[in-house]
Structure formats: C-alpha cells, structure tokens
PDB file of C-alpha atoms in Angstrom:
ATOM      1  CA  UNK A  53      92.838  70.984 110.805  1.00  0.00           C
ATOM      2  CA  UNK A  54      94.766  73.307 108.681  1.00  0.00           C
ATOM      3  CA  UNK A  55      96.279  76.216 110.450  1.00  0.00           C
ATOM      4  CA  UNK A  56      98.794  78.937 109.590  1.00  0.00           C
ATOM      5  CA  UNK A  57     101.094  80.287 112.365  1.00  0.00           C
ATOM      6  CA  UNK A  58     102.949  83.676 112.573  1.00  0.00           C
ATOM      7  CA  UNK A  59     105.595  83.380 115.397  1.00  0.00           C
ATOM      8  CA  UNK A  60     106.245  86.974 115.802  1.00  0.00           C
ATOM      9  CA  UNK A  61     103.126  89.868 116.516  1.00  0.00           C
ATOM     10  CA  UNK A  62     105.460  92.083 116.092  1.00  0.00           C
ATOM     11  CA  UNK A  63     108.878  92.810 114.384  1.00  0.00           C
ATOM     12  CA  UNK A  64     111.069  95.748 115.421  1.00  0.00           C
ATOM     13  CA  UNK A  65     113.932  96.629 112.779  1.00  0.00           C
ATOM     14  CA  UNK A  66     116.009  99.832 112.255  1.00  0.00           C
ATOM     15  CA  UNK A  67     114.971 101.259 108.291  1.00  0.00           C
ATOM     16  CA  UNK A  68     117.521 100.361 106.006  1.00  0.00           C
ATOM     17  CA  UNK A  69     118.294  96.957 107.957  1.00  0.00           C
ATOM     18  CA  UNK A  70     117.163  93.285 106.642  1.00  0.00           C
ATOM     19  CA  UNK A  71     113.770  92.054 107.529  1.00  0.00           C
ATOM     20  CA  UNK A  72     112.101  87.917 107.673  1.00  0.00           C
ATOM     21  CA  UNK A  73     108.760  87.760 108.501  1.00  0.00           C
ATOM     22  CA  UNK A  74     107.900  84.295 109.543  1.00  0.00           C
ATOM     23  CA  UNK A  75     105.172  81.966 108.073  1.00  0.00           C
ATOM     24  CA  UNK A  76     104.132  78.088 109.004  1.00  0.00           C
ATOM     25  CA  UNK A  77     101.516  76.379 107.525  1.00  0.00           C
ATOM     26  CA  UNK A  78      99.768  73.096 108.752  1.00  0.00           C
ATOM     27  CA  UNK A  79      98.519  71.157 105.539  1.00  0.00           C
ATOM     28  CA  UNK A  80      99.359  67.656 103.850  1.00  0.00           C
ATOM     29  CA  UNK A  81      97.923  68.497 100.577  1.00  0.00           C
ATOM     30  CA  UNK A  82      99.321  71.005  97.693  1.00  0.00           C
ATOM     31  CA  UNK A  83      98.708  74.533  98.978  1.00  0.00           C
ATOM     32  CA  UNK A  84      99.048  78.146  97.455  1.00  0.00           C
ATOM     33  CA  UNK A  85     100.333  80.593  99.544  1.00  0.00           C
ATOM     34  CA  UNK A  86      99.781  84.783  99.799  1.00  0.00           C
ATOM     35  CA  UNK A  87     101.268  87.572 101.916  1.00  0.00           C
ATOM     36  CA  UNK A  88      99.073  90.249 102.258  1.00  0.00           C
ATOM     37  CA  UNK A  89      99.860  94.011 103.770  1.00  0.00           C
ATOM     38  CA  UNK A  90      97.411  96.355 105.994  1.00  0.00           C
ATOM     39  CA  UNK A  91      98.335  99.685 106.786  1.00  0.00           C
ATOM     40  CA  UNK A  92      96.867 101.404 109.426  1.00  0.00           C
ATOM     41  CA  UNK A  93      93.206 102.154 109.342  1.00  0.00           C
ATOM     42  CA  UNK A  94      93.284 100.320 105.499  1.00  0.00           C
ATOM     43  CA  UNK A  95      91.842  97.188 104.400  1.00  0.00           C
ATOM     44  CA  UNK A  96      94.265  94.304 103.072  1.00  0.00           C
ATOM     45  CA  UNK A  97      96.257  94.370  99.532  1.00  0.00           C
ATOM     46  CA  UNK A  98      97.817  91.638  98.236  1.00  0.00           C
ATOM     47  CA  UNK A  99     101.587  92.140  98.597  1.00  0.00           C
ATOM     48  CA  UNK A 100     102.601  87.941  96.795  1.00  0.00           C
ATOM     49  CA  UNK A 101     101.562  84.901  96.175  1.00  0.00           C
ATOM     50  CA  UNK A 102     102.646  81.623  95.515  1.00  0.00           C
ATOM     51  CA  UNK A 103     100.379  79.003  93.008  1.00  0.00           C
ATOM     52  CA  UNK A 104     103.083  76.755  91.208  1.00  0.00           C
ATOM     53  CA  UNK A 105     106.328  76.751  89.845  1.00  0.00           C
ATOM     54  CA  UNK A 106     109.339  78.917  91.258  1.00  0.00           C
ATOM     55  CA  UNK A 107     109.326  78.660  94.867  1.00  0.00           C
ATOM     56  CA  UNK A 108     110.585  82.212  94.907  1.00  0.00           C
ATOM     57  CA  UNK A 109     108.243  84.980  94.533  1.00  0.00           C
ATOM     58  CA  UNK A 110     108.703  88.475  94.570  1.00  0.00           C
ATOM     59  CA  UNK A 111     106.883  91.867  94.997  1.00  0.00           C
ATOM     60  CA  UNK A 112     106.992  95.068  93.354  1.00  0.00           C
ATOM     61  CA  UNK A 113     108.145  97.000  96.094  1.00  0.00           C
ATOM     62  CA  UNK A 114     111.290  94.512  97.147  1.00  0.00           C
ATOM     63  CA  UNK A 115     109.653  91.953  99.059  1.00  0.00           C
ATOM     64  CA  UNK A 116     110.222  88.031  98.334  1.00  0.00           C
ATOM     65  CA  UNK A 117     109.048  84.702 100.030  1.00  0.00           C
ATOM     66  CA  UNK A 118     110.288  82.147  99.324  1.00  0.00           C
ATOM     67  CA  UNK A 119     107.806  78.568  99.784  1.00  0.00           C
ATOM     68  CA  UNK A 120     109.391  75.623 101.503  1.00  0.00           C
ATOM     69  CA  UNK A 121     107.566  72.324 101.256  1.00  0.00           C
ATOM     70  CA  UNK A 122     109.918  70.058 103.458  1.00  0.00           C
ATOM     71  CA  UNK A 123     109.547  72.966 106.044  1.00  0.00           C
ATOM     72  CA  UNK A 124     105.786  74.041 104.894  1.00  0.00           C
ATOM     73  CA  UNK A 125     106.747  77.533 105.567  1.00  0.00           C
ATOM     74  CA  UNK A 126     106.342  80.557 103.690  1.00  0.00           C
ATOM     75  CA  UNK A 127     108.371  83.531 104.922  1.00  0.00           C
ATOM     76  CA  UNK A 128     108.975  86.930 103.772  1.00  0.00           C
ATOM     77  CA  UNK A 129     111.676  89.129 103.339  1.00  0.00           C
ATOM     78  CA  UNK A 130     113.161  92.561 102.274  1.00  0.00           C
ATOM     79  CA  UNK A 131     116.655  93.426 101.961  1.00  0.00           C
ATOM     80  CA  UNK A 132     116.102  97.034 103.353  1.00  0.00           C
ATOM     81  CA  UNK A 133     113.048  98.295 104.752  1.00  0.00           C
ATOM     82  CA  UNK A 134     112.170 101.980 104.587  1.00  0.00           C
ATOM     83  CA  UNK A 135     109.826 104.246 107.018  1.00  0.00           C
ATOM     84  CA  UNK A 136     107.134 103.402 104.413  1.00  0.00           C
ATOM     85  CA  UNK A 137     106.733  99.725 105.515  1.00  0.00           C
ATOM     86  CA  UNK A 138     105.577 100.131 108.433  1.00  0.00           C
ATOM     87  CA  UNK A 139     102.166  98.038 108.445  1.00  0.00           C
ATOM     88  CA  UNK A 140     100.517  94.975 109.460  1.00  0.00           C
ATOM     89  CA  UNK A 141     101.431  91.737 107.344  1.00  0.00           C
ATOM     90  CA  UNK A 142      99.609  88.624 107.051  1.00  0.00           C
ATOM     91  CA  UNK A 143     100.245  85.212 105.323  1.00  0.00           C
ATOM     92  CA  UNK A 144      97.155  82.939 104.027  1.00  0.00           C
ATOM     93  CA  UNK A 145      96.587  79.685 102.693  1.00  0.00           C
ATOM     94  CA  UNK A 146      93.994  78.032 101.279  1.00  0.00           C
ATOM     95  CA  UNK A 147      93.985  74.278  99.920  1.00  0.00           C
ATOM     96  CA  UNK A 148      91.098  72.162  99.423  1.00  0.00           C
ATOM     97  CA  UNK A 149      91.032  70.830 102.883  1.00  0.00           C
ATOM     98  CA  UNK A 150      89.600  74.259 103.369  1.00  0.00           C
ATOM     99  CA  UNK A 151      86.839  74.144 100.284  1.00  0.00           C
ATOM    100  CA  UNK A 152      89.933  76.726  98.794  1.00  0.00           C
ATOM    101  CA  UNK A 153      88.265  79.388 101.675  1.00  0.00           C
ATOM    102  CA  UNK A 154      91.500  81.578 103.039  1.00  0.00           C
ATOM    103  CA  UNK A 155      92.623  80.391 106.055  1.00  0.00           C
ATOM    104  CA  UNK A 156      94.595  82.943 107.793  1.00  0.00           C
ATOM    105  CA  UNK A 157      97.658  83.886 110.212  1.00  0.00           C
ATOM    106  CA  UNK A 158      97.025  86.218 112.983  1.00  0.00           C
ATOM    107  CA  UNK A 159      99.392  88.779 111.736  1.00  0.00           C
ATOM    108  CA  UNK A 160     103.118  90.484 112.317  1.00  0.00           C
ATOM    109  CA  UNK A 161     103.281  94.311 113.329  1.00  0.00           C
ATOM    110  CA  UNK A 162     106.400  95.524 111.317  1.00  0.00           C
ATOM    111  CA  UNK A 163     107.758  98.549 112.957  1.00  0.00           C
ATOM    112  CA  UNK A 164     110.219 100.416 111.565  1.00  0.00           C
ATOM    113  CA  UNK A 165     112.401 102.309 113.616  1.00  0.00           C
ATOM    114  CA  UNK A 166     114.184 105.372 112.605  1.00  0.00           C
TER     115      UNK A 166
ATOM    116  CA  UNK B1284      88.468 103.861  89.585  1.00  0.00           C
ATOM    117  CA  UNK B1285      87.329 100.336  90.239  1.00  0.00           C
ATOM    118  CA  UNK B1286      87.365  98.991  93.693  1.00  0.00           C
ATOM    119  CA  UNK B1287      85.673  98.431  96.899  1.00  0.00           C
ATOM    120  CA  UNK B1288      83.701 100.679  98.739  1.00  0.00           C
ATOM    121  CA  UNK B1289      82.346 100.115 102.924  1.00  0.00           C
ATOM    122  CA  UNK B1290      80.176 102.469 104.769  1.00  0.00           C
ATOM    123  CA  UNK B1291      80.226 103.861 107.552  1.00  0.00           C
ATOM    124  CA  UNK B1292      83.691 103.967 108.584  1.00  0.00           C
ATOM    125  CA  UNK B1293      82.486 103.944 111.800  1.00  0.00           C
ATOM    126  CA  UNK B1294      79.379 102.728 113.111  1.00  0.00           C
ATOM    127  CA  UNK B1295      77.782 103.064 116.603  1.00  0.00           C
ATOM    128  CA  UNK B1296      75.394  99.808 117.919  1.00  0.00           C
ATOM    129  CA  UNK B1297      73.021 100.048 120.938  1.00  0.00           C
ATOM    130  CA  UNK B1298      71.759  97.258 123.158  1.00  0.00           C
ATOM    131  CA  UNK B1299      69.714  95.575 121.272  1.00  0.00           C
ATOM    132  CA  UNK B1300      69.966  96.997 117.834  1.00  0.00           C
ATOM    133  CA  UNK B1301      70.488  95.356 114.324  1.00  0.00           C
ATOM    134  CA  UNK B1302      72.952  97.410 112.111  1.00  0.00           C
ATOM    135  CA  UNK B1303      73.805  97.180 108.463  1.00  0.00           C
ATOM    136  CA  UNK B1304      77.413  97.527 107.202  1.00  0.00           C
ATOM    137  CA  UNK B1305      77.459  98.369 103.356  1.00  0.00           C
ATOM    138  CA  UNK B1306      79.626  97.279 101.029  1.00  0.00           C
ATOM    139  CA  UNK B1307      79.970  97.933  97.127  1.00  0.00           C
ATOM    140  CA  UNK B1308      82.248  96.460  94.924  1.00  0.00           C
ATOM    141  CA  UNK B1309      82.494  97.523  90.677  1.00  0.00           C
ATOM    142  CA  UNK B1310      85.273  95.646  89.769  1.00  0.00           C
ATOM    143  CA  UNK B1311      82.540  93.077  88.611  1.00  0.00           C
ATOM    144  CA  UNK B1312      83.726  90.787  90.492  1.00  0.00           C
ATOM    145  CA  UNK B1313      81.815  87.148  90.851  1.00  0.00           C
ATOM    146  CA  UNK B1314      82.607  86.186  94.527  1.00  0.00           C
ATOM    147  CA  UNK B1315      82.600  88.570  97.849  1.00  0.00           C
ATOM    148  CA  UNK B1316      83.193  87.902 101.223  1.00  0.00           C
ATOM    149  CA  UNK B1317      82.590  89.399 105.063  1.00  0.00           C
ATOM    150  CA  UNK B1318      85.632  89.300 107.637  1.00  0.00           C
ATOM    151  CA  UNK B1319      85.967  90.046 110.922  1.00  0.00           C
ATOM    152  CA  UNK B1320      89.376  91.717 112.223  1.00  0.00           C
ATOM    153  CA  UNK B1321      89.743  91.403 116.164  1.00  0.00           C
ATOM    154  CA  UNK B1322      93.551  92.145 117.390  1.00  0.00           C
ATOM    155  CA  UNK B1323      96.003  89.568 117.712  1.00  0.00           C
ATOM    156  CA  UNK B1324      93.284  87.083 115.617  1.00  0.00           C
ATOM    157  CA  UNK B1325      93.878  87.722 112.088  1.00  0.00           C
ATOM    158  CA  UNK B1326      90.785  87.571 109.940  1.00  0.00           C
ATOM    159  CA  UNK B1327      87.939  84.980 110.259  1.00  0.00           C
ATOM    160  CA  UNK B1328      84.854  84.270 107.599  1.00  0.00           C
ATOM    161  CA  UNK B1329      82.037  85.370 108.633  1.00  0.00           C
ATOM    162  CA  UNK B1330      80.042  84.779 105.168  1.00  0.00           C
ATOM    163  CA  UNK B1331      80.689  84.176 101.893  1.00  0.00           C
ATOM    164  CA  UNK B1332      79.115  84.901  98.155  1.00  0.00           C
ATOM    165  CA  UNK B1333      80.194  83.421  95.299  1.00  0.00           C
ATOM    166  CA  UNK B1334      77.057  84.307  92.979  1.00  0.00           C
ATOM    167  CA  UNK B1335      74.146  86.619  93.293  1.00  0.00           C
ATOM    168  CA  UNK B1336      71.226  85.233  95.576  1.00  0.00           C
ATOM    169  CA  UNK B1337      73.739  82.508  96.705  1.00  0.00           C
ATOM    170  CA  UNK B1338      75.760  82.704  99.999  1.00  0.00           C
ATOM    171  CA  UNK B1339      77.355  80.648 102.440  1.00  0.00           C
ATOM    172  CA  UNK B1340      78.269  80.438 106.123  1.00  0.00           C
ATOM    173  CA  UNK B1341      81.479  81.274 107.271  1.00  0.00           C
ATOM    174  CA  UNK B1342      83.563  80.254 110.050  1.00  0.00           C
ATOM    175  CA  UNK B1343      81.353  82.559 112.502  1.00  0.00           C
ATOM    176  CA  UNK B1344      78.633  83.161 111.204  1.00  0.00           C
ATOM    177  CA  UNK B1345      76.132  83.137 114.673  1.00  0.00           C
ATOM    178  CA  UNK B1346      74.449  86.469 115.240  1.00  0.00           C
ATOM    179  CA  UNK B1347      75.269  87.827 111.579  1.00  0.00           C
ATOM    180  CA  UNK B1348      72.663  87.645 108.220  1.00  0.00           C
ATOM    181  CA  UNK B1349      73.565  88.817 104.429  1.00  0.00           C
ATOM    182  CA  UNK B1350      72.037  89.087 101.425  1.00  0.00           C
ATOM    183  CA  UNK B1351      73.246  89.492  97.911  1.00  0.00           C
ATOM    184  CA  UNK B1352      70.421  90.833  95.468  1.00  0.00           C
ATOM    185  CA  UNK B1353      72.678  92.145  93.184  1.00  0.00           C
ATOM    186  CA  UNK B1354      76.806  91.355  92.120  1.00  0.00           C
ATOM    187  CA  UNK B1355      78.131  94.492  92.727  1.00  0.00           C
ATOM    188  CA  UNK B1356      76.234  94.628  96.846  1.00  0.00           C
ATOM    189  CA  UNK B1357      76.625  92.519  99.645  1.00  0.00           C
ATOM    190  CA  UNK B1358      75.328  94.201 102.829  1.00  0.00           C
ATOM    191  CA  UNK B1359      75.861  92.412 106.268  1.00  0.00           C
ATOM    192  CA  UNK B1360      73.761  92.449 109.197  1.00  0.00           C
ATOM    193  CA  UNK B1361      75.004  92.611 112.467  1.00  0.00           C
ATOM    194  CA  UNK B1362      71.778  91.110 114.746  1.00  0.00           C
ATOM    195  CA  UNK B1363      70.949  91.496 118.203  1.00  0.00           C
ATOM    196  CA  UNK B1364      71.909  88.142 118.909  1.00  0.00           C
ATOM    197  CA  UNK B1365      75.456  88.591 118.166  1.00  0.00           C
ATOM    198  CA  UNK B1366      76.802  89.354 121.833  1.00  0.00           C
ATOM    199  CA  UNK B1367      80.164  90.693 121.172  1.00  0.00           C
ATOM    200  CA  UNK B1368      80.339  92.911 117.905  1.00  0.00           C
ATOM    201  CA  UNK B1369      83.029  95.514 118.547  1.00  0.00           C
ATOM    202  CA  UNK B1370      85.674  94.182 116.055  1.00  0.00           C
ATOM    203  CA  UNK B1371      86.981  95.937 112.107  1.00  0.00           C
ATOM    204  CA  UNK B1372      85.070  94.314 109.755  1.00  0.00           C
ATOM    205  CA  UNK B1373      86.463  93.826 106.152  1.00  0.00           C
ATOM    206  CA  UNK B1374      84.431  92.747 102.867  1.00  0.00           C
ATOM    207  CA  UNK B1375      86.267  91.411 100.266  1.00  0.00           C
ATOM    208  CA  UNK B1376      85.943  90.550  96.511  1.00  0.00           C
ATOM    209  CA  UNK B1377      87.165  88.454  93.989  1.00  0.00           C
ATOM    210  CA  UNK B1378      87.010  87.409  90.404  1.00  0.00           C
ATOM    211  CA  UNK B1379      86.150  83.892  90.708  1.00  0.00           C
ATOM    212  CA  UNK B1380      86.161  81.637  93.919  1.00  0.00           C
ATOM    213  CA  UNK B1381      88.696  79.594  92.534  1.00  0.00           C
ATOM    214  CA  UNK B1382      91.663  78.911  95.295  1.00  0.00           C
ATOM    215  CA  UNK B1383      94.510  81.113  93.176  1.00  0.00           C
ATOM    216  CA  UNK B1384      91.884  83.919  93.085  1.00  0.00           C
ATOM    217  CA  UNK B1385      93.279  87.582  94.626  1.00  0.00           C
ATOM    218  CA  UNK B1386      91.074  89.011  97.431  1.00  0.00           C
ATOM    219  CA  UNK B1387      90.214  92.185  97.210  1.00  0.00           C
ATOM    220  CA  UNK B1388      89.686  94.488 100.007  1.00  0.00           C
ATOM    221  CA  UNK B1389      87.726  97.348 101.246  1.00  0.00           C
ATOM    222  CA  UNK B1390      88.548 100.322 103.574  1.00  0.00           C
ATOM    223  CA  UNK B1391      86.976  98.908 106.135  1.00  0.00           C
ATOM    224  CA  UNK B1392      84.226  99.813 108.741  1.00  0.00           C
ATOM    225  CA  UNK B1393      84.679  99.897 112.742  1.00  0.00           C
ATOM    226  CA  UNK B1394      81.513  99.084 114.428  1.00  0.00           C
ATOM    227  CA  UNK B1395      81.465  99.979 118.411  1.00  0.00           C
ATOM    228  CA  UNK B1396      79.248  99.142 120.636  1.00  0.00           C
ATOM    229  CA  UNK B1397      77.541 101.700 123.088  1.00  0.00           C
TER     230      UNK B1397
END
C-alpha cells in the first residue's frame, strides 16, 4: 500500500540557520508530489509541488524540494528560516494506486528558535 | 475574495447528538473534500465530492454522512455512531479531481466532545 513517511515530528533550528524537512514515499508507479504548510489554528496552503519535468521545485517564499526517484523521497529545504516559518509542514502524494486521492504524511513541527 | 469558508470554529457535541460542520467554497470549484486532523496522524479522507449530488467514501468514513445539493456547499455530519469525534476537521476544494489538482483549504472547525 502506498504510504508517505515523515521521519521527524518535529524540527528545532535557530532562525537564520539551514533547514531539510524529510519526505519518503512508498509507490512503484509515477507519482506527483506536494508540500503543504499549516500554521497554527489555519487550514493547509499549498507551499510546492512536483508533476513532471525539473526535479527541483521551488516556492515563493525560499523553499525548494527537490524529487528523488532512485530514493523516492521528496524533501524540503530553506537556506535560512525566519521567525515567520514557524508552522506545521506536510508532504502528499497521490498516484493512481490511490484513485489520484492525497495520501498523506503525518507532519513535521518546524520550530524556530530565536 | 474567493475562498473557503467552515463554521463554527468550534463546535460542542453531546452524548448522543448529530452535529453539522458547514463548509462553503466560491472559488467554483468542481471537487471538495472532508478531512480529519488528529495529532501526530496527518490528515485522513473522510469523504469526497467531485460533482454536485455525487460523493464518495473516504478512508473513514464510519459514523460520518454528507451531502452536496449544490457546488459551492458540502456540509458534513458528524452521527451518533461515530464514537470518537474530538479531532480538527478540514474541508477542502479543488478545481478538478484530476491528480495534479491544488487542494484548497478552509480555516478549519474544532469539534469537542462534552
């Protein structure tokens, strides 16, 4: 069954320091991949995605994952994280061993630390 | 503004008591879905919608009914039968219900159980 794994619930880093959030999917067929963000008491907002073509993909606000077939993982990263990161961060995949529903990880806690 | 609308934000549930959790979307969006958020579990399916007076079970679906009369509504039920209700529950929308399709989200409403 397909399954997507978040090793960390939670991520401490100091603001202005480098940040990977890991993703690892479970699927034999082509997927497409999406990070989504929740900050507190919000729903979700899609933060990337990945359908085809560059395996790099990148956000608005400096976030990039980067999708790895041979290691069917799909993590995400910042450079430098500000104060105003601090959320909940989930990665999704959906393929049609799913019927294309959204299967998803059980989320990372980013906290940022002053 | 377009978006996604949930009310309450919080909701209250006796022993015994069916509740409705409303959700309104006017992005004219095709496709809507019901999650339900518990900690540490990510998001699971409780229903989906991908055309008005059409819906289909989720992943847990036991204990919960919708209905979608029209294609900007899609109210769910929360029945008696459903045993363990205090979660965050999230509806969702999205163009089509193709697999590249963006979710998205509401605010959000927390139903607790008395």
């Amino acid at each position: 069954a397909q399954s997507v794994t978040q090793l960390d619930s939670q991520v401490p880093v100091f603001e202005e320091a480098p940040v990977e959030l890991r993703c690892n999917y479970s699927s034999s067929v082509s997927v497409y991949l999406f990070w989504y963000v929740q900050y507190p008491n919000q729903g979700l907002q899609l933060l990337l995605k990945y359908l085809s073509g560059s395996t790099l993909v990148e956000s608005i606000n400096g976030f990039e994952a980067e999708f790895n077939k041979s290691q069917t993982s799909f993590h995400l990263r910042k450079p430098s994280v500000h104060i105003s990161d601090t959320a909940e961060y989930f990665c999704a995949v959906s393929d049609s061993s799913s019927n294309y529903q959204l299967i998803w990880g059980a989320g990372t806690k980013l906290i940022i630390k002053p | 503004d377009g978006g996604i609308t949930q009310s309450p934000k919080y909701l209250f549930r006796k022993e015994g008591q069916n509740v409705t959790l409303s959700c309104e979307q006017n992005l004219n969006h095709d496709a809507m879905y019901w999650y339900r958020q518990d900690p540490g579990q990510g998001l699971r399916l409780i229903y989906y919608s991908q055309i008005v007076n059409d819906f289909q079970k989720g992943d847990i679906a036991e204990g919960y009914s919708v209905s979608r009369e029209k294609k900007e509504s899609f109210p769910l039920t929360v029945t008696s039968a459903q045993k363990n209700p205090t979660a965050f529950y999230l509806c969702a929308s999205s163009l089509g219900q193709g697999s590249q399709e963006t979710q998205y989200f509401g605010p959000g409403t927390r139903l607790l159980v008395l």
